Every structure is written in C-alpha cells, then in structure tokens.
mmCIF file of C-alpha atoms (C1' of nucleotides) in Angstrom:
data_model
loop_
_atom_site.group_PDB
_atom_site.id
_atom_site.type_symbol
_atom_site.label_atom_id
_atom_site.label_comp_id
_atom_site.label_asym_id
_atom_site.label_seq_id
_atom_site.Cartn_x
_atom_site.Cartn_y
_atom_site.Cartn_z
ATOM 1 C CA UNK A 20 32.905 10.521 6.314
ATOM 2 C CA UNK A 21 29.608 8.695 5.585
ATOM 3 C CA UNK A 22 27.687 9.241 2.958
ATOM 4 C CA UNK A 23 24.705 10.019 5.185
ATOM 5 C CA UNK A 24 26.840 12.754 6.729
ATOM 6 C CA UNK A 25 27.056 14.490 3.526
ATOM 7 C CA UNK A 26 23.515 13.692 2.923
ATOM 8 C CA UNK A 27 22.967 15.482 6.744
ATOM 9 C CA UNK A 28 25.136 18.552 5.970
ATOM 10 C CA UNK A 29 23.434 19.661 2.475
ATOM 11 C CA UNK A 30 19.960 19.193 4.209
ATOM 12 C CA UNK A 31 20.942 22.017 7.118
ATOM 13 C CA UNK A 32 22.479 23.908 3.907
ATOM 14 C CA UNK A 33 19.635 23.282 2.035
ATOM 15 C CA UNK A 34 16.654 24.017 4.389
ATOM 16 C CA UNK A 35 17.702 25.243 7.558
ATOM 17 C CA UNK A 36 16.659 22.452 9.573
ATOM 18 C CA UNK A 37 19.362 20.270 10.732
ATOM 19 C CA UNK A 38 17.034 18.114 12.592
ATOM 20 C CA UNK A 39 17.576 14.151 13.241
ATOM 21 C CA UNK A 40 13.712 13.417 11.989
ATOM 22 C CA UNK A 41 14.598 15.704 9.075
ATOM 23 C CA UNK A 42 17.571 14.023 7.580
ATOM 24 C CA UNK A 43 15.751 10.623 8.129
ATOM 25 C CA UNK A 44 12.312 11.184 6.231
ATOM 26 C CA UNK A 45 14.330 12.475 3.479
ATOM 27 C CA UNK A 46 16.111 9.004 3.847
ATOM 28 C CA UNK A 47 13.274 7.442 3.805
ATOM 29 C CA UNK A 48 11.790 8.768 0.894
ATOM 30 C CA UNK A 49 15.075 8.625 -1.172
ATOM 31 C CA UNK A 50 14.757 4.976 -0.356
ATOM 32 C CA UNK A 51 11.349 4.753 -1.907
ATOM 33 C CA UNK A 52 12.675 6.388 -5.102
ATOM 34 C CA UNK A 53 15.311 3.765 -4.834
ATOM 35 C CA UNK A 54 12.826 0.806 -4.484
ATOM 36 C CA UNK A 55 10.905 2.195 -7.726
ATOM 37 C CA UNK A 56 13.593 2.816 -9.550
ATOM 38 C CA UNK A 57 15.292 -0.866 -9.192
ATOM 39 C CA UNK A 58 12.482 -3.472 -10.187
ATOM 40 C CA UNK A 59 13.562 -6.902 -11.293
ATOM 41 C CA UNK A 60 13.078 -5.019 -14.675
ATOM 42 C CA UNK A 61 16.269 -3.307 -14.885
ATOM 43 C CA UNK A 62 18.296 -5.903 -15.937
ATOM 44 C CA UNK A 63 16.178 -6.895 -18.832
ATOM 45 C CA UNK A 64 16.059 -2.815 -19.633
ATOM 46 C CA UNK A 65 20.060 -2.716 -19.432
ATOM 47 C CA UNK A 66 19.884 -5.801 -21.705
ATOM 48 C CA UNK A 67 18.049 -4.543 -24.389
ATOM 49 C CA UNK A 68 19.924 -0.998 -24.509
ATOM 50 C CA UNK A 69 22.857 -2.667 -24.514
ATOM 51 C CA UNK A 70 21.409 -4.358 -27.366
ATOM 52 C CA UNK A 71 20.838 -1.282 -29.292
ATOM 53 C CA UNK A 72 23.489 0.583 -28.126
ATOM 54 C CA UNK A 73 26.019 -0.739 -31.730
ATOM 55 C CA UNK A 74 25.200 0.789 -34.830
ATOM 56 C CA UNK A 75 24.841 -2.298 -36.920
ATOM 57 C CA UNK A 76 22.514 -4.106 -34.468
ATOM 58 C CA UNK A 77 20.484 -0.463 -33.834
ATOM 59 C CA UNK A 78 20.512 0.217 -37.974
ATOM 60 C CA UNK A 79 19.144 -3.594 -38.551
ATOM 61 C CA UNK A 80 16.279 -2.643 -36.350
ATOM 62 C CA UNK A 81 15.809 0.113 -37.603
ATOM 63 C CA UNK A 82 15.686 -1.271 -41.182
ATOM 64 C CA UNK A 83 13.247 -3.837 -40.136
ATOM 65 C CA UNK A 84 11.625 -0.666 -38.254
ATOM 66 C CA UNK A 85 10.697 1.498 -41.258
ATOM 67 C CA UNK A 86 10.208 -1.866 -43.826
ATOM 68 C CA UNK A 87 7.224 -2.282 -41.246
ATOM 69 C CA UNK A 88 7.188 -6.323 -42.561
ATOM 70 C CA UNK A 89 9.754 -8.829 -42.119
ATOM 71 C CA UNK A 90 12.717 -8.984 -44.549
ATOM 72 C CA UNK A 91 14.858 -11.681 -45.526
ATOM 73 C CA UNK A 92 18.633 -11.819 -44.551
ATOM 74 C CA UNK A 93 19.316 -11.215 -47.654
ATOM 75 C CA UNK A 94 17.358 -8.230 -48.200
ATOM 76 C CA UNK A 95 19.289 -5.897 -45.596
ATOM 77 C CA UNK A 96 22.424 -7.698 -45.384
ATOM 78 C CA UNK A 97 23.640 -5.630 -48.618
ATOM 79 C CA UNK A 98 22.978 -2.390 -46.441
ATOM 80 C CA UNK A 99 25.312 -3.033 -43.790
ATOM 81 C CA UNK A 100 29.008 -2.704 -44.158
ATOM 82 C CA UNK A 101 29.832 -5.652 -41.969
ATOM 83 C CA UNK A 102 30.258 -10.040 -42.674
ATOM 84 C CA UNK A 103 27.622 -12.084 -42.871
ATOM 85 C CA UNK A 104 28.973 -13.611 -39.950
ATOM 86 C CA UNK A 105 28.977 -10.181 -38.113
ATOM 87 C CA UNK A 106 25.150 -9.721 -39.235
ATOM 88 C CA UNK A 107 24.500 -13.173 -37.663
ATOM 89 C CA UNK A 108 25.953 -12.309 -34.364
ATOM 90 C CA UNK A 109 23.692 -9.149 -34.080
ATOM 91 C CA UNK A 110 20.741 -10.925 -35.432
ATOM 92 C CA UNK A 111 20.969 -13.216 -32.579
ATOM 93 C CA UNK A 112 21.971 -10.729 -29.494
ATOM 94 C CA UNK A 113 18.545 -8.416 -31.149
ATOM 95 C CA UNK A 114 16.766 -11.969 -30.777
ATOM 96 C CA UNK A 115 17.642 -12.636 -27.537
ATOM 97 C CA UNK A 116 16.704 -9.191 -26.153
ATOM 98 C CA UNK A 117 13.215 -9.407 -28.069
ATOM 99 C CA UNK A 118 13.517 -6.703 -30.294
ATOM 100 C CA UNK A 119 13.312 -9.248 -33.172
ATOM 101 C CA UNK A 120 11.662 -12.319 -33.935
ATOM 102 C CA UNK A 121 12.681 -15.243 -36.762
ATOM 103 C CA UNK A 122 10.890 -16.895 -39.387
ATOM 104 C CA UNK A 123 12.579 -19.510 -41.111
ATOM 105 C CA UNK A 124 11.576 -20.029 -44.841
ATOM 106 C CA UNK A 125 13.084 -23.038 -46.912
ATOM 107 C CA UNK A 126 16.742 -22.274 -46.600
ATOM 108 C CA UNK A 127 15.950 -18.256 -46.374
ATOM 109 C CA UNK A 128 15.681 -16.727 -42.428
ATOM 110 C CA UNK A 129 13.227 -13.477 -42.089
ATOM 111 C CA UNK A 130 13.287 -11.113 -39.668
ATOM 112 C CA UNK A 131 10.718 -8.234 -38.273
ATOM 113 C CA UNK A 132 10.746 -6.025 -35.422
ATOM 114 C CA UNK A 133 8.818 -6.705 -32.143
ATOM 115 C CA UNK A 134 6.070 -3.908 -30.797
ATOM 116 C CA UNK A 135 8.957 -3.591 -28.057
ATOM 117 C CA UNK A 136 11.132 -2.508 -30.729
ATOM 118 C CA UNK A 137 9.083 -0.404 -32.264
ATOM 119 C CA UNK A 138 8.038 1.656 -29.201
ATOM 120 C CA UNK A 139 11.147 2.694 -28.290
ATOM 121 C CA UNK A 140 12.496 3.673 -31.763
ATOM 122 C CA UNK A 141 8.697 6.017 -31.938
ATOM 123 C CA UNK A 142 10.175 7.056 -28.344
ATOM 124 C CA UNK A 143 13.287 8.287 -29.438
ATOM 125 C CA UNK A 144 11.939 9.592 -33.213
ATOM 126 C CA UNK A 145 9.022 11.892 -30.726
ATOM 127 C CA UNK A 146 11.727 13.215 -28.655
ATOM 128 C CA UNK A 147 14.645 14.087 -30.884
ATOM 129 C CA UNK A 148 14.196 17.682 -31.230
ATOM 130 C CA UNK A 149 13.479 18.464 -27.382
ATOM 131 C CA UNK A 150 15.672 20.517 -25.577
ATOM 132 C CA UNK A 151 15.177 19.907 -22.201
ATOM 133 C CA UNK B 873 29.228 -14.436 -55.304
ATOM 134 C CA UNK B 874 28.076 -10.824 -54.856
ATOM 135 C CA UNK B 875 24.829 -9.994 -52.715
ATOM 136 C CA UNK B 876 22.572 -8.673 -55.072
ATOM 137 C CA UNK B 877 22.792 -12.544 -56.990
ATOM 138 C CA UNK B 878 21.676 -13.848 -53.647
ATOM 139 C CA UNK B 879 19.276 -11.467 -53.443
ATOM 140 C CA UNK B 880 18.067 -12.151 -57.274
ATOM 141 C CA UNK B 881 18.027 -15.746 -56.265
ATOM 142 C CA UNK B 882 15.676 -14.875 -53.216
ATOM 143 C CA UNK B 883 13.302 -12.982 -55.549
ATOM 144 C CA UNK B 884 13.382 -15.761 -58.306
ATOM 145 C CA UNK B 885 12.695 -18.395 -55.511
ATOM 146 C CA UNK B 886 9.949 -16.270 -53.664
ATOM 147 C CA UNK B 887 8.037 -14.331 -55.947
ATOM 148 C CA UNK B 888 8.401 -16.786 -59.289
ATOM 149 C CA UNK B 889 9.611 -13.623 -61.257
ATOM 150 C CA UNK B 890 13.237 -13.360 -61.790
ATOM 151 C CA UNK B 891 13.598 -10.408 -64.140
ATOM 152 C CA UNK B 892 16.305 -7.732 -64.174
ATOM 153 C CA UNK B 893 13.609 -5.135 -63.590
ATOM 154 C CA UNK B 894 11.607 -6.942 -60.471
ATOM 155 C CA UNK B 895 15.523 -7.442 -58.740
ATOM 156 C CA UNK B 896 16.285 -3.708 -59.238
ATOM 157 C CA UNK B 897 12.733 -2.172 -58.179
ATOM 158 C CA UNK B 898 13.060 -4.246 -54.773
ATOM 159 C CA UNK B 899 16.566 -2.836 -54.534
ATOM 160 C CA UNK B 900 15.470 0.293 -55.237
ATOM 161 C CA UNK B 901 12.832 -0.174 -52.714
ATOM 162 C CA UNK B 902 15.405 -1.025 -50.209
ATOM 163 C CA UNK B 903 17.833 1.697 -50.553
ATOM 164 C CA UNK B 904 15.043 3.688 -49.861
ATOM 165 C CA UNK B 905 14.682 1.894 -46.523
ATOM 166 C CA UNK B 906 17.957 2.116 -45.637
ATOM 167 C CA UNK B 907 17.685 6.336 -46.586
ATOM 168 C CA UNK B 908 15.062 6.332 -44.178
ATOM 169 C CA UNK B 909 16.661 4.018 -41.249
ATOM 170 C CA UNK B 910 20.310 5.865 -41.889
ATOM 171 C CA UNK B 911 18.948 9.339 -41.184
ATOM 172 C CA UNK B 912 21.705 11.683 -39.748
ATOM 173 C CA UNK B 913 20.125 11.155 -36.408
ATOM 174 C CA UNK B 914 21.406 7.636 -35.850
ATOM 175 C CA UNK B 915 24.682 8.273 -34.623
ATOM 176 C CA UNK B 916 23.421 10.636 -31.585
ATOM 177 C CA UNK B 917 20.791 7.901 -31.209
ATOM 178 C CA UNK B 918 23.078 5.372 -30.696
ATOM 179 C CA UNK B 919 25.374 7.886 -28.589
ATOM 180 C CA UNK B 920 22.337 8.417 -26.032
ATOM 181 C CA UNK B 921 21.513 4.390 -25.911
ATOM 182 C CA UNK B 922 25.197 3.444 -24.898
ATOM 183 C CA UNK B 923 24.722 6.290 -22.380
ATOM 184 C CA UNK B 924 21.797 4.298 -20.868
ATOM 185 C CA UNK B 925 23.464 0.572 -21.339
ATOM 186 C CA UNK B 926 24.930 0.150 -18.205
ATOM 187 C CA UNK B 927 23.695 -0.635 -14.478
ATOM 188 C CA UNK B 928 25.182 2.653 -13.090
ATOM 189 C CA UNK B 929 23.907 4.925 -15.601
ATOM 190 C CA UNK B 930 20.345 3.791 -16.351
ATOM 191 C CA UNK B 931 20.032 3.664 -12.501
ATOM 192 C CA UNK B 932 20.893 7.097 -11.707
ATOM 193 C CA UNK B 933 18.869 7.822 -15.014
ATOM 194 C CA UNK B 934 16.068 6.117 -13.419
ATOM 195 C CA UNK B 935 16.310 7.547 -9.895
ATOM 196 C CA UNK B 936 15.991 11.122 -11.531
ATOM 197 C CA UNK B 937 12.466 10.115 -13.509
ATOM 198 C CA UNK B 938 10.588 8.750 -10.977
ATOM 199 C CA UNK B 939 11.458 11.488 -8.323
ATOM 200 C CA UNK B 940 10.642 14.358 -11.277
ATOM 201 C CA UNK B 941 12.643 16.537 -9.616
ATOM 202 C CA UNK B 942 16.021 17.809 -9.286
ATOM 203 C CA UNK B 943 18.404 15.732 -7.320
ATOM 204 C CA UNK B 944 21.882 16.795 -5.918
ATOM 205 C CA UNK B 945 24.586 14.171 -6.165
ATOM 206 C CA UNK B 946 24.860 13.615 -2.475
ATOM 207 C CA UNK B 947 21.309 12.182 -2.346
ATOM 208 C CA UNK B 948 21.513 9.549 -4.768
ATOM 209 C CA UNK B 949 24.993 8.754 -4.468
ATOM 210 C CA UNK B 950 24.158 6.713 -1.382
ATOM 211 C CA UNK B 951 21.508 4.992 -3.297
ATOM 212 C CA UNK B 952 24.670 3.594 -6.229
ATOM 213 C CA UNK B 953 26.861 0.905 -4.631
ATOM 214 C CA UNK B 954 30.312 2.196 -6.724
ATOM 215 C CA UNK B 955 32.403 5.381 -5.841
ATOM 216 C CA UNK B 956 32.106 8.973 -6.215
ATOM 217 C CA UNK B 957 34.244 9.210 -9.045
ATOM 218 C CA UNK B 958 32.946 6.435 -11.153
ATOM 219 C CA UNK B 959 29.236 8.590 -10.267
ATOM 220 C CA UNK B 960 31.110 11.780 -11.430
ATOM 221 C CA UNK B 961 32.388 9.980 -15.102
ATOM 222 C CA UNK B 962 28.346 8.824 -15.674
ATOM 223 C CA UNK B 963 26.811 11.958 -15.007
ATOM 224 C CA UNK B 964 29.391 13.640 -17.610
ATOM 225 C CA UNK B 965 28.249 10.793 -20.140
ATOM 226 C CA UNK B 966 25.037 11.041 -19.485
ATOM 227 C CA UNK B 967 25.206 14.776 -19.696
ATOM 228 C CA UNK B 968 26.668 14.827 -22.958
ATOM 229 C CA UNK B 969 24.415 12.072 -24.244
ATOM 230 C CA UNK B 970 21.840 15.078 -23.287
ATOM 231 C CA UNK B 971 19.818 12.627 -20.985
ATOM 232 C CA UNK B 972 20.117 14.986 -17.802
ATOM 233 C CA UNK B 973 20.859 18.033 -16.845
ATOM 234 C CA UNK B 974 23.838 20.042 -14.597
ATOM 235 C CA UNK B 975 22.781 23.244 -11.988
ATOM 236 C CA UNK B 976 25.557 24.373 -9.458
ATOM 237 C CA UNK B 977 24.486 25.177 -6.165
ATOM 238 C CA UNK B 978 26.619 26.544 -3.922
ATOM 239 C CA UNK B 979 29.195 23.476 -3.457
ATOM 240 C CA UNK B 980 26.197 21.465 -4.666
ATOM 241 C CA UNK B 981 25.474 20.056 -7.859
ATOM 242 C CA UNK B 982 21.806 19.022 -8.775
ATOM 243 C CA UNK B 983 20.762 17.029 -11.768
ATOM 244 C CA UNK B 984 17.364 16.413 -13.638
ATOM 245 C CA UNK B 985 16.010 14.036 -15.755
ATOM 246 C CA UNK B 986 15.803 15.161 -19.685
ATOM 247 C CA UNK B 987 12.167 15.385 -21.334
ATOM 248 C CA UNK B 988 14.388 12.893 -24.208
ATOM 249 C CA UNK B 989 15.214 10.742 -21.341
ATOM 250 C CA UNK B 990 11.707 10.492 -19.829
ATOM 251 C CA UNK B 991 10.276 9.656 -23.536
ATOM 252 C CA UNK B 992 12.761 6.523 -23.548
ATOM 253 C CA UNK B 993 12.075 5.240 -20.093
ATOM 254 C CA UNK B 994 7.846 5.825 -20.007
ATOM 255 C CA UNK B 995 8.503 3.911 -23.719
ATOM 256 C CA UNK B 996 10.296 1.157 -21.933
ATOM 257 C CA UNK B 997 8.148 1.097 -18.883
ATOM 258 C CA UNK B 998 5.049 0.720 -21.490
ATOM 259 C CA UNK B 999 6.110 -2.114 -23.729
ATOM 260 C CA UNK B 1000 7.686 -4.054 -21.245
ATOM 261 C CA UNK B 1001 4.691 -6.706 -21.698
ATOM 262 C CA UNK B 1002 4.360 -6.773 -25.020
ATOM 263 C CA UNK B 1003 4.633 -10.185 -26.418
ATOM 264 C CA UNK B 1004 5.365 -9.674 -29.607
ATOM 265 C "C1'" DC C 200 44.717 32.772 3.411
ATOM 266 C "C1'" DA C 201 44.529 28.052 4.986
ATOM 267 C "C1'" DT C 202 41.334 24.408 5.495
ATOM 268 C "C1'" DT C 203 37.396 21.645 4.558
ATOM 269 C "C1'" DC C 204 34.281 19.528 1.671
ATOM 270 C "C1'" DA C 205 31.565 18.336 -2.810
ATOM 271 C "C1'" DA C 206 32.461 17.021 -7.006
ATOM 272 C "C1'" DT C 207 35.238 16.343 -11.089
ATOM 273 C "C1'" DT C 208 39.250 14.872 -13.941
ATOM 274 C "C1'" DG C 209 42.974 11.938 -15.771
ATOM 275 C "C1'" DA C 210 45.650 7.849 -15.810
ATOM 276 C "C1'" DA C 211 45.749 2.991 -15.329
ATOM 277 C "C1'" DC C 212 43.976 -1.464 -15.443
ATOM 278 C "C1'" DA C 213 40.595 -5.161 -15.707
ATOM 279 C "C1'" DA C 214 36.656 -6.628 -18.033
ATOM 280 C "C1'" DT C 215 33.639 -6.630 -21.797
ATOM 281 C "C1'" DT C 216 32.544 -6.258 -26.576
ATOM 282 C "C1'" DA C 217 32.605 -6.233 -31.855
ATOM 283 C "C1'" DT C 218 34.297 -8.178 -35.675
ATOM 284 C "C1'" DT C 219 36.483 -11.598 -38.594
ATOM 285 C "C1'" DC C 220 37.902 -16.195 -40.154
ATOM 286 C "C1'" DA C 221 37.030 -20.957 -40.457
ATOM 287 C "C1'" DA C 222 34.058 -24.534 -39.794
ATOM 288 C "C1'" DT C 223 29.357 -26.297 -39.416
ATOM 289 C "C1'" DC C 224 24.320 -26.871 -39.939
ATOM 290 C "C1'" DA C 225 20.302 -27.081 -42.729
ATOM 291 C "C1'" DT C 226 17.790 -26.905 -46.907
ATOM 292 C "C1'" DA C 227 17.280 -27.511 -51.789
ATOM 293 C "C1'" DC C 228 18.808 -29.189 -56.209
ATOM 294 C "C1'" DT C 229 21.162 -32.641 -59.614
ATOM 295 C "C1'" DA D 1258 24.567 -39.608 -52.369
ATOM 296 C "C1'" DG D 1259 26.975 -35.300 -53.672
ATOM 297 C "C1'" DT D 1260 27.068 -30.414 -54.263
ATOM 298 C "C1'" DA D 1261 25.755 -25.668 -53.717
ATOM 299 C "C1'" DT D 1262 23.846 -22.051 -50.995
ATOM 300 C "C1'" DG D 1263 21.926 -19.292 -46.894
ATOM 301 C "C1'" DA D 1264 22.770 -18.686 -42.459
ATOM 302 C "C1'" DT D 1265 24.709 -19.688 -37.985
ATOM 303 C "C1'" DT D 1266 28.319 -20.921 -34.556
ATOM 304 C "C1'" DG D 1267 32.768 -20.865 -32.039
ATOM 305 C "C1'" DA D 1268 37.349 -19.312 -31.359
ATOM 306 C "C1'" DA D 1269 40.558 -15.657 -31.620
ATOM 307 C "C1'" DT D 1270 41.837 -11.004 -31.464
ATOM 308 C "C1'" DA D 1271 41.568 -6.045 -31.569
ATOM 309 C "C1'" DA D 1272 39.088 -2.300 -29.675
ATOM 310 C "C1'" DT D 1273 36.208 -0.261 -26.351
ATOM 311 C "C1'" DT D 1274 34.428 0.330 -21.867
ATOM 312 C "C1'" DG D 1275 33.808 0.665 -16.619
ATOM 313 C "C1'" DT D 1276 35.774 1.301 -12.442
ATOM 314 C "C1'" DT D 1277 39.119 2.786 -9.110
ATOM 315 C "C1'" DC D 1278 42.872 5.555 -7.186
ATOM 316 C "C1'" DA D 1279 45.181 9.821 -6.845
ATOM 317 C "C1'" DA D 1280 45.213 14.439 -7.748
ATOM 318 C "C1'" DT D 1281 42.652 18.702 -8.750
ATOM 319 C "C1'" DT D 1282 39.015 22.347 -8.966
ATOM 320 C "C1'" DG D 1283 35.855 25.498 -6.966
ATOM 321 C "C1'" DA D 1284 33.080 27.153 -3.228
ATOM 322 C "C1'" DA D 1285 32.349 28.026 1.618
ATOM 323 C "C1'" DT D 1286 34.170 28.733 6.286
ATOM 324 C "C1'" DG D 1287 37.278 29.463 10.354
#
DNA sequence: CATTCAATTGAACAATTATTCAATCATACT
DNA sequence: AGTATGATTGAATAATTGTTCAATTGAATG
C-alpha cells in the first residue's frame, strides 16, 4: 500500500470527494508546505538545537544570557558541575553553532552570547507559560 | 588550585584590585547570575530543545507551522523519508516535549503545531541573519 | 465477529554524544 | 630559558539516542 493510497482514502473519508483532481491538489499543496518547510536552513537550525539541547552547553548560554556582557572562563566555570575540559568542549560546539563568540585577553578567553542566542532564549522565556 | 584563586587571580590581573571584598562581591554577583540562568524552567527547556534537535522531528515540527493548521499523520508522512513507526516515536516526543498537539479522528490522528513551538521557530526564522 | 487499516508500542541494534584523562598550546612571569 | 597558569585538543569510554522490525491497539467495515 502506497502512501498516496492512504493519503487517497482519508481524503474520500474526510470530504466526500474521492475524486482523482482532488487527491492531487491536496498533493500538490502538501508539497508546497514541504518545499517551505525544508530550506537549506534546516540543517544549520538542527545544528544549533542540537547545540542547546545539553544542559551544560544550554546553562553556559544562558549564563552569558542574563550577565548581558561577556565573562571570562573563569567567571562561570565555578557554576558548572563539569571539567574544565568538559566546559571547553561546549564552549567550542556553542562557537561553532554561533550562539557565542570569543575574545581572547592575555592568557584569559571571554565569552558573550550572540543576538542569535539571545532571541531564542527571549523566545522560549515569552512562551513558557502557554498552553496551547 | 581551587577556582575561586583563579578567579581572584583574574580580578587582581583585570581590575588592579585584589581584595578579599572585590573577589567575593563579583562572586556574589555571579551566583546571582547563575540563580537567574538555573531557574526551575531549564530542565523542560532543555527537554523541548532535544525534542526539536533532530532532522525528523524539527521537520514534522516545521511542516505543522507553516501549514497553521491541523495535519493528520497520513499527509505528512509521505512528505518524511523514514517509516511509520520511527514518525509514530517523534510525534510522542514531541508531544510530551508539549511542541504539538494529538486529536483522534475516527481512525485518524491529526496534529497541530504548539503556540510554544511557533514562538521558537518565528524566533529562529528571525535571527537567522544576524551577524553577531 | 472477522478483517482491514491507521497508528502506536516495545525490543533490539547501530550510531551518535557527553564526559573525563592526559597531553598540548599560548601567554605571562622570574 | 624555565616555570606556572588558563584554556584547548584528542583519544577513549560510558551513556544516550534514532531507527527499524515485529507485534499490538483501536476504529471502521463487510
């Protein structure tokens, strides 16, 4: 069974019309929505998710989030329960994704967070309490 | 050597002043950041970002926002290039990760997009060209 | 009530990821 | 030059994750 057969049989459930011009508009414009929703841009979205998506790397950003100016290494390090070398790791995946940026400063690093960052941590602060 | 000496050594070589009191206010300071970044909230936060970090389920995530409307499986499933079942598992995490949305309908099941899910996406759609 | 079909669930396995340890790089200080 | 320190890198390993296959559920239909 094809997935356009299943496709074919909810439409006649759905709407009556079992029609061949039916089924393929609908086609049609659920390949549209496809088109939209997969821009070259997904990858890079996925990437930077995936980025947040660890509680050290997300609580680093949001550190450098609510410090609203860039802090040294040394300054947050202390607030996570992980290595130094563990820290490093993250600090370079959060780099790479552009939610953070370096600064190096005599033998100390400092690190802020991008607007990129920033937007979607206001994102998901604004939409916390809805429930639908 | 324990962090807060590296971090009196960073204040001492930064800021010229390397008294007891300036090393404790700034830690002080930064306990209250991490108060702030640590909130409760962070776990669920980074429960509905690992929801979104892969292909699959920021696609079918994706598919739902831009048609802003409800969707039954069997119209996007042809639109996802892995099987029913690994569809199924996704739309339970991304259920639970309260990004979308379950109705029965008949033999039917139709999902829709979350307001919390359509905050994160129009966020990400709206910084993408941020350069810094 | 037996069958068909949409969708879900659980078990299994492959693939990816997160952390640590050890070593290294880079900068400053003696 | 030699040493100390902040931070990063690479390799190794444990833990988590993503997908599939097989079996199951629940609703409609003959």
């Amino acid at each position: 069974m094809s997935s356009t057969e299943r496709l074919q049989r909810y439409l006649a459930d759905e709407r009556g019309g079992c029609g061949d011009e039916e089924v393929s508009q609908r086609l049609a414009e659920l390949e549209e929505i496809d088109a939209a929703a997969g821009g070259p841009a997904l990858d890079q979205d996925v990437g930077l998710l995936s980025a947040l998506a660890n509680e050290t790397r997300y609580k680093i950003v949001r550190i450098l989030h609510v410090a609203g100016e860039e802090l040294c290494v040394c300054e947050f390090a202390p607030l996570l329960d992980v290595s130094d070398s563990a820290i490093s790791h993250a600090l370079s995946q959060l780099t790479d994704a552009g939610l953070i940026t370096r600064r190096k400063e005599g033998k100390w690093r400092k690190y802020r967070a991008t607007a990129r960052a920033n937007a979607v941590l206001i994102a998901l602060d604004g939409s916390r309490e809805l429930r639908l």
